[in-house]
GROMACS .gro file of C-alpha atoms in nm:
model
  315
    1MET     CA    1  -0.890   0.707   0.635
    2ALA     CA    2  -0.840   0.420   0.420
    3TYR     CA    3  -0.749   0.489   0.047
    4ASP     CA    4  -0.979   0.332  -0.208
    5SER     CA    5  -0.758   0.117  -0.438
    6GLU     CA    6  -1.038   0.006  -0.672
    7SER     CA    7  -0.966   0.284  -0.938
    8SER     CA    8  -0.615   0.215  -1.009
    9SER     CA    9  -0.596   0.494  -1.278
   10SER     CA   10  -0.752   0.750  -1.043
   11MET     CA   11  -0.592   1.085  -0.959
   12VAL     CA   12  -0.399   1.108  -0.629
   13ARG     CA   13  -0.317   1.449  -0.481
   14LEU     CA   14  -0.024   1.443  -0.232
   15ASN     CA   15   0.117   1.688  -0.002
   16ILE     CA   16   0.475   1.587   0.083
   17GLY     CA   17   0.602   1.802   0.353
   18GLY     CA   18   0.399   2.099   0.245
   19ARG     CA   19   0.482   2.053  -0.137
   20LYS     CA   20   0.195   1.937  -0.346
   21PHE     CA   21   0.201   1.684  -0.620
   22CYS     CA   22  -0.060   1.525  -0.846
   23THR     CA   23  -0.012   1.168  -0.991
   24THR     CA   24  -0.219   0.845  -1.033
   25LEU     CA   25  -0.247   0.534  -0.826
   26ASP     CA   26  -0.076   0.340  -1.114
   27THR     CA   27   0.236   0.549  -1.090
   28LEU     CA   28   0.255   0.492  -0.717
   29THR     CA   29   0.214   0.133  -0.716
   30GLN     CA   30   0.302  -0.035  -1.045
   31ARG     CA   31   0.690  -0.013  -1.072
   32GLU     CA   32   0.745  -0.113  -0.719
   33PRO     CA   33   0.459  -0.307  -0.595
   34ASP     CA   34   0.626  -0.431  -0.284
   35SER     CA   35   0.742  -0.093  -0.166
   36MET     CA   36   0.618   0.103   0.149
   37LEU     CA   37   0.492   0.380  -0.096
   38ALA     CA   38   0.282   0.128  -0.269
   39ALA     CA   39   0.162  -0.041   0.051
   40MET     CA   40   0.048   0.304   0.154
   41PHE     CA   41  -0.212   0.317  -0.121
   42SER     CA   42  -0.302  -0.058  -0.129
   43GLY     CA   43  -0.619   0.009   0.080
   44ARG     CA   44  -0.469  -0.184   0.371
   45HIS     CA   45  -0.344   0.118   0.570
   46THR     CA   46  -0.505   0.443   0.715
   47ILE     CA   47  -0.357   0.749   0.563
   48CYS     CA   48  -0.402   1.124   0.648
   49GLN     CA   49  -0.621   1.311   0.399
   50GLU     CA   50  -0.681   1.680   0.436
   51SER     CA   51  -1.055   1.774   0.458
   52GLU     CA   52  -1.065   2.084   0.232
   53LYS     CA   53  -0.848   2.019  -0.069
   54GLY     CA   54  -0.820   1.631  -0.054
   55HIS     CA   55  -0.461   1.607  -0.044
   56ILE     CA   56  -0.296   1.300   0.113
   57PHE     CA   57  -0.038   1.430   0.374
   58VAL     CA   58   0.304   1.254   0.409
   59ASP     CA   59   0.544   1.386   0.672
   60ARG     CA   60   0.854   1.371   0.455
   61ASP     CA   61   1.073   1.630   0.293
   62GLY     CA   62   0.922   1.705  -0.048
   63LYS     CA   63   1.212   1.854  -0.217
   64HIS     CA   64   1.319   1.548  -0.424
   65PHE     CA   65   0.984   1.384  -0.437
   66ARG     CA   66   0.935   1.487  -0.805
   67HIS     CA   67   1.233   1.275  -0.890
   68ILE     CA   68   1.076   0.977  -0.710
   69LEU     CA   69   0.759   1.035  -0.926
   70ASN     CA   70   0.955   1.083  -1.246
   71TRP     CA   71   1.159   0.756  -1.177
   72LEU     CA   72   0.831   0.553  -1.096
   73ARG     CA   73   0.693   0.688  -1.432
   74ASP     CA   74   0.977   0.601  -1.658
   75GLY     CA   75   1.255   0.440  -1.452
   76VAL     CA   76   1.519   0.702  -1.544
   77ILE     CA   77   1.777   0.793  -1.279
   78PRO     CA   78   1.787   1.189  -1.268
   79PRO     CA   79   2.157   1.348  -1.298
   80LEU     CA   80   2.195   1.531  -0.986
   81LYS     CA   81   2.492   1.657  -0.772
   82ASP     CA   82   2.643   1.405  -0.517
   83SER     CA   83   2.488   1.585  -0.216
   84GLU     CA   84   2.146   1.571  -0.394
   85TYR     CA   85   2.193   1.208  -0.468
   86ALA     CA   86   2.250   1.142  -0.104
   87GLN     CA   87   1.924   1.347  -0.018
   88LEU     CA   88   1.734   1.139  -0.272
   89LEU     CA   89   1.891   0.807  -0.163
   90ARG     CA   90   1.756   0.864   0.196
   91GLU     CA   91   1.412   0.928   0.067
   92ALA     CA   92   1.408   0.629  -0.170
   93GLU     CA   93   1.516   0.402   0.140
   94TYR     CA   94   1.236   0.542   0.327
   95TYR     CA   95   0.986   0.455   0.069
   96GLN     CA   96   1.159   0.125   0.016
   97LEU     CA   97   1.209   0.175  -0.359
   98LEU     CA   98   1.476  -0.091  -0.407
   99GLY     CA   99   1.528  -0.015  -0.774
  100LEU     CA  100   1.570   0.339  -0.733
  101VAL     CA  101   1.820   0.282  -0.458
  102ASP     CA  102   2.012   0.053  -0.668
  103GLY     CA  103   2.006   0.319  -0.963
  104ILE     CA  104   2.142   0.587  -0.744
  105LYS     CA  105   2.433   0.391  -0.618
  106SER     CA  106   2.514   0.269  -0.979
  107ALA     CA  107   2.506   0.640  -1.083
  108LEU     CA  108   2.721   0.743  -0.802
  109SER     CA  109   2.979   0.457  -0.886
  110LYS     CA  110   2.981   0.541  -1.254
  111ARG     CA  111   3.052   0.903  -1.167
  112LYS     CA  112   3.345   0.808  -0.951
  113GLU     CA  113   3.483   0.613  -1.233
  114ASP     CA  114   3.438   0.877  -1.468
  115GLU     CA  115   3.615   1.145  -1.244
  116GLU     CA  116   3.915   0.918  -1.201
  117LEU     CA  117   3.941   0.891  -1.578
  118GLY     CA  118   3.939   1.283  -1.580
  119THR     CA  119   3.781   1.498  -1.854
  120GLU     CA  120   4.007   1.629  -2.104
  121LEU     CA  121   3.832   1.958  -2.180
  122THR     CA  122   3.615   2.202  -1.996
  123ARG     CA  123   3.293   2.391  -2.117
  124ILE     CA  124   3.499   2.711  -2.158
  125ASP     CA  125   3.751   2.503  -2.387
  126ILE     CA  126   3.457   2.371  -2.587
  127ILE     CA  127   3.309   2.720  -2.634
  128LYS     CA  128   3.669   2.848  -2.769
  129CYS     CA  129   3.688   2.552  -3.000
  130ILE     CA  130   3.347   2.587  -3.168
  131GLN     CA  131   3.429   2.943  -3.266
  132SER     CA  132   3.654   2.796  -3.536
  133ASP     CA  133   3.520   2.661  -3.853
  134ARG     CA  134   3.563   2.295  -3.827
  135VAL     CA  135   3.562   2.146  -3.485
  136ARG     CA  136   3.656   1.767  -3.417
  137PHE     CA  137   3.629   1.600  -3.062
  138ARG     CA  138   3.692   1.272  -3.199
  139GLY     CA  139   3.781   1.007  -2.912
  140ILE     CA  140   3.813   1.271  -2.651
  141ASN     CA  141   3.662   1.215  -2.296
  142LEU     CA  142   3.392   1.478  -2.216
  143SER     CA  143   3.209   1.290  -1.950
  144GLY     CA  144   3.001   1.494  -1.714
  145LEU     CA  145   3.042   1.848  -1.908
  146ASP     CA  146   2.747   2.079  -1.925
  147LEU     CA  147   2.726   2.167  -2.299
  148SER     CA  148   2.362   2.277  -2.276
  149LYS     CA  149   2.235   2.566  -2.509
  150LEU     CA  150   2.564   2.568  -2.709
  151ASP     CA  151   2.574   2.577  -3.105
  152LEU     CA  152   2.760   2.246  -3.161
  153SER     CA  153   2.605   2.212  -3.516
  154PHE     CA  154   2.837   2.009  -3.745
  155VAL     CA  155   3.086   1.914  -3.480
  156ASP     CA  156   3.245   1.573  -3.481
  157PHE     CA  157   3.208   1.382  -3.164
  158SER     CA  158   3.279   1.035  -3.315
  159TYR     CA  159   3.435   0.768  -3.065
  160ALA     CA  160   3.427   1.020  -2.771
  161CYS     CA  161   3.329   0.933  -2.414
  162LEU     CA  162   3.017   1.142  -2.349
  163LYS     CA  163   2.877   0.986  -2.038
  164THR     CA  164   2.631   1.201  -1.841
  165VAL     CA  165   2.684   1.501  -2.074
  166PHE     CA  166   2.416   1.772  -2.062
  167PHE     CA  167   2.328   1.857  -2.428
  168SER     CA  168   1.994   2.009  -2.322
  169ARG     CA  169   1.858   2.277  -2.565
  170ALA     CA  170   2.188   2.255  -2.772
  171ASN     CA  171   2.203   2.291  -3.145
  172LEU     CA  172   2.358   1.974  -3.268
  173GLN     CA  173   2.218   1.970  -3.605
  174CYS     CA  174   2.452   1.750  -3.838
  175ALA     CA  175   2.674   1.667  -3.556
  176LYS     CA  176   2.855   1.330  -3.570
  177PHE     CA  177   2.806   1.074  -3.288
  178ARG     CA  178   2.932   0.766  -3.444
  179ASP     CA  179   3.019   0.482  -3.185
  180VAL     CA  180   3.030   0.736  -2.896
  181ASP     CA  181   2.955   0.622  -2.550
  182ALA     CA  182   2.683   0.869  -2.435
  183GLU     CA  183   2.519   0.660  -2.179
  184ALA     CA  184   2.278   0.872  -1.950
  185SER     CA  185   2.341   1.182  -2.143
  186ILE     CA  186   2.060   1.448  -2.144
  187PHE     CA  187   1.960   1.567  -2.499
  188HIS     CA  188   1.626   1.722  -2.363
  189ASN     CA  189   1.469   1.953  -2.626
  190ALA     CA  190   1.817   1.954  -2.830
  191THR     CA  191   1.823   1.990  -3.197
  192LEU     CA  192   1.956   1.693  -3.339
  193ARG     CA  193   1.840   1.694  -3.706
  194GLU     CA  194   2.030   1.490  -3.952
  195CYS     CA  195   2.271   1.377  -3.671
  196GLU     CA  196   2.491   1.063  -3.707
  197PHE     CA  197   2.442   0.815  -3.422
  198THR     CA  198   2.527   0.494  -3.599
  199GLY     CA  199   2.655   0.241  -3.348
  200ALA     CA  200   2.622   0.493  -3.042
  201ASN     CA  201   2.573   0.367  -2.695
  202LEU     CA  202   2.293   0.583  -2.564
  203ARG     CA  203   2.154   0.346  -2.308
  204GLY     CA  204   1.930   0.542  -2.053
  205ALA     CA  205   1.977   0.880  -2.220
  206VAL     CA  206   1.710   1.141  -2.212
  207LEU     CA  207   1.599   1.265  -2.549
  208ALA     CA  208   1.244   1.400  -2.458
  209GLY     CA  209   1.119   1.660  -2.677
  210ALA     CA  210   1.437   1.641  -2.913
  211ASN     CA  211   1.404   1.720  -3.289
  212LEU     CA  212   1.566   1.408  -3.436
  213GLN     CA  213   1.425   1.446  -3.784
  214SER     CA  214   1.623   1.239  -4.050
  215ALA     CA  215   1.862   1.135  -3.775
  216ASN     CA  216   2.073   0.812  -3.834
  217LEU     CA  217   2.041   0.600  -3.516
  218GLN     CA  218   2.115   0.261  -3.715
  219ASP     CA  219   2.246  -0.012  -3.485
  220ALA     CA  220   2.249   0.226  -3.170
  221CYS     CA  221   2.193   0.094  -2.836
  222LEU     CA  222   1.884   0.280  -2.711
  223ILE     CA  223   1.793   0.071  -2.422
  224GLY     CA  224   1.586   0.242  -2.160
  225CYS     CA  225   1.596   0.586  -2.349
  226SER     CA  226   1.334   0.842  -2.309
  227PHE     CA  227   1.199   0.985  -2.636
  228CYS     CA  228   0.871   1.118  -2.514
  229GLY     CA  229   0.737   1.362  -2.737
  230ALA     CA  230   1.046   1.366  -2.969
  231ASP     CA  231   1.039   1.432  -3.326
  232LEU     CA  232   1.173   1.116  -3.518
  233ARG     CA  233   1.023   1.168  -3.844
  234SER     CA  234   1.216   0.992  -4.133
  235ALA     CA  235   1.462   0.871  -3.874
  236HIS     CA  236   1.695   0.572  -3.937
  237LEU     CA  237   1.651   0.313  -3.683
  238GLN     CA  238   1.732  -0.002  -3.856
  239THR     CA  239   1.828  -0.265  -3.605
  240ALA     CA  240   1.856  -0.015  -3.324
  241ASP     CA  241   1.795  -0.159  -2.966
  242LEU     CA  242   1.499   0.023  -2.820
  243THR     CA  243   1.423  -0.231  -2.547
  244ASN     CA  244   1.234  -0.057  -2.256
  245ALA     CA  245   1.242   0.275  -2.445
  246ASN     CA  246   0.992   0.530  -2.375
  247LEU     CA  247   0.850   0.673  -2.711
  248GLU     CA  248   0.521   0.793  -2.570
  249GLY     CA  249   0.385   1.069  -2.790
  250ALA     CA  250   0.682   1.041  -3.028
  251ASN     CA  251   0.646   1.137  -3.404
  252LEU     CA  252   0.777   0.836  -3.581
  253GLU     CA  253   0.601   0.917  -3.912
  254GLY     CA  254   0.801   0.786  -4.204
  255ALA     CA  255   1.084   0.627  -3.985
  256ASN     CA  256   1.257   0.328  -4.074
  257LEU     CA  257   1.239   0.074  -3.797
  258LYS     CA  258   1.326  -0.242  -4.000
  259GLY     CA  259   1.471  -0.508  -3.752
  260ALA     CA  260   1.464  -0.258  -3.452
  261LYS     CA  261   1.413  -0.435  -3.118
  262LEU     CA  262   1.114  -0.295  -2.935
  263THR     CA  263   1.076  -0.537  -2.665
  264ASN     CA  264   0.870  -0.360  -2.383
  265ALA     CA  265   0.892  -0.022  -2.551
  266ASN     CA  266   0.623   0.208  -2.479
  267LEU     CA  267   0.464   0.346  -2.794
  268LYS     CA  268   0.150   0.478  -2.637
  269GLY     CA  269   0.018   0.787  -2.849
  270ALA     CA  270   0.305   0.765  -3.101
  271ASN     CA  271   0.247   0.838  -3.457
  272LEU     CA  272   0.375   0.551  -3.685
  273GLN     CA  273   0.224   0.667  -3.998
  274ARG     CA  274   0.412   0.535  -4.319
  275ALA     CA  275   0.673   0.406  -4.069
  276TYR     CA  276   0.877   0.088  -4.221
  277LEU     CA  277   0.818  -0.197  -3.985
  278ARG     CA  278   0.960  -0.496  -4.176
  279HIS     CA  279   1.090  -0.765  -3.946
  280VAL     CA  280   0.982  -0.579  -3.633
  281ASN     CA  281   0.811  -0.803  -3.375
  282LEU     CA  282   0.467  -0.667  -3.297
  283ARG     CA  283   0.347  -0.955  -3.070
  284ASP     CA  284   0.176  -0.939  -2.742
  285THR     CA  285   0.079  -0.569  -2.737
  286GLY     CA  286  -0.226  -0.593  -2.520
  287CYS     CA  287  -0.435  -0.399  -2.795
  288ASN     CA  288  -0.596  -0.513  -3.120
  289ILE     CA  289  -0.363  -0.414  -3.395
  290PHE     CA  290  -0.448  -0.711  -3.617
  291LYS     CA  291  -0.736  -0.502  -3.770
  292VAL     CA  292  -0.466  -0.305  -3.968
  293SER     CA  293  -0.451  -0.501  -4.284
  294CYS     CA  294  -0.106  -0.382  -4.373
  295ILE     CA  295   0.060  -0.516  -4.045
  296THR     CA  296  -0.130  -0.841  -4.009
  297SER     CA  297   0.191  -1.039  -3.976
  298GLN     CA  298   0.365  -0.805  -3.756
  299HIS     CA  299   0.431  -0.825  -3.376
  300LEU     CA  300   0.569  -0.596  -3.112
  301GLU     CA  301   0.662  -0.777  -2.823
  302GLY     CA  302   0.533  -0.627  -2.487
  303ALA     CA  303   0.497  -0.287  -2.645
  304LYS     CA  304   0.229  -0.041  -2.559
  305LEU     CA  305   0.043   0.078  -2.868
  306ASP     CA  306  -0.270   0.249  -2.727
  307GLY     CA  307  -0.360   0.539  -2.949
  308ALA     CA  308  -0.055   0.489  -3.195
  309ASN     CA  309  -0.116   0.564  -3.560
  310LEU     CA  310  -0.003   0.268  -3.755
  311LEU     CA  311  -0.172   0.392  -4.097
  312GLY     CA  312   0.036   0.293  -4.383
  313ALA     CA  313   0.307   0.119  -4.194
  314ILE     CA  314   0.482  -0.147  -4.423
  315ARG     CA  315   0.493  -0.515  -4.324
   0.00000   0.00000   0.00000
């Protein structure tokens, strides 16, 4: 049967090689409109739909399809083992997702470079070190380490190389990350209250669900970061670069965004109550924010503000 492409936000149920997924037509077609995957749902092709449950069947291995969906949603390359990257690359090439193919190759290339540099410490070394009262890893290369779920509060990582480090669910309260290179690192659901990230490079990092209350991210490179559902209340984001960042559902109440760059940032459902937005560009949002009298002169270039709470924002 031919798929009806008229309702772009309609739900789509997929059966990829026996694994079931649920997404929307927008997700499947918007990021890579010229891909084979988008063409499958353009209405021009006949696709196989199960009669009983309505799932559309695709005869491919569904093991890594969730990574494909997540990339289509937020454009973030997942951190995987080399063998898993090879499998994902094969699927990306099949679906003709050229952006994902390039992203995987870039991730593999960076990993090779990091391995050649060599990590100076192991996870066991880190655990031994944090048992002491005062811990410093200033300027040390810790790239690729799994430091998830560790208590790293008050640790000083300033100037360290932290590329692709796993900090998921770690306690990093009051830790220092001044001028670190933490590109593509994972801070999912980590505690980062009052952390110091001034001047840090966090390009492409995942901070979804992280607690960043009162954290200092001034002048940080946050391009392409995922802050979905993150707690950024009273965070310091002055002149930070949040280009293409995903802040959907983030709590930015009372955050200082003075001079921050938010080009194409996704602020759908974000709470910006009492946020300080002076010198922030709020133009071309696609929604009517000019009825909010306190920000009539503000603009947010390309940002999505559907449902965002802008009450009390300072112009």
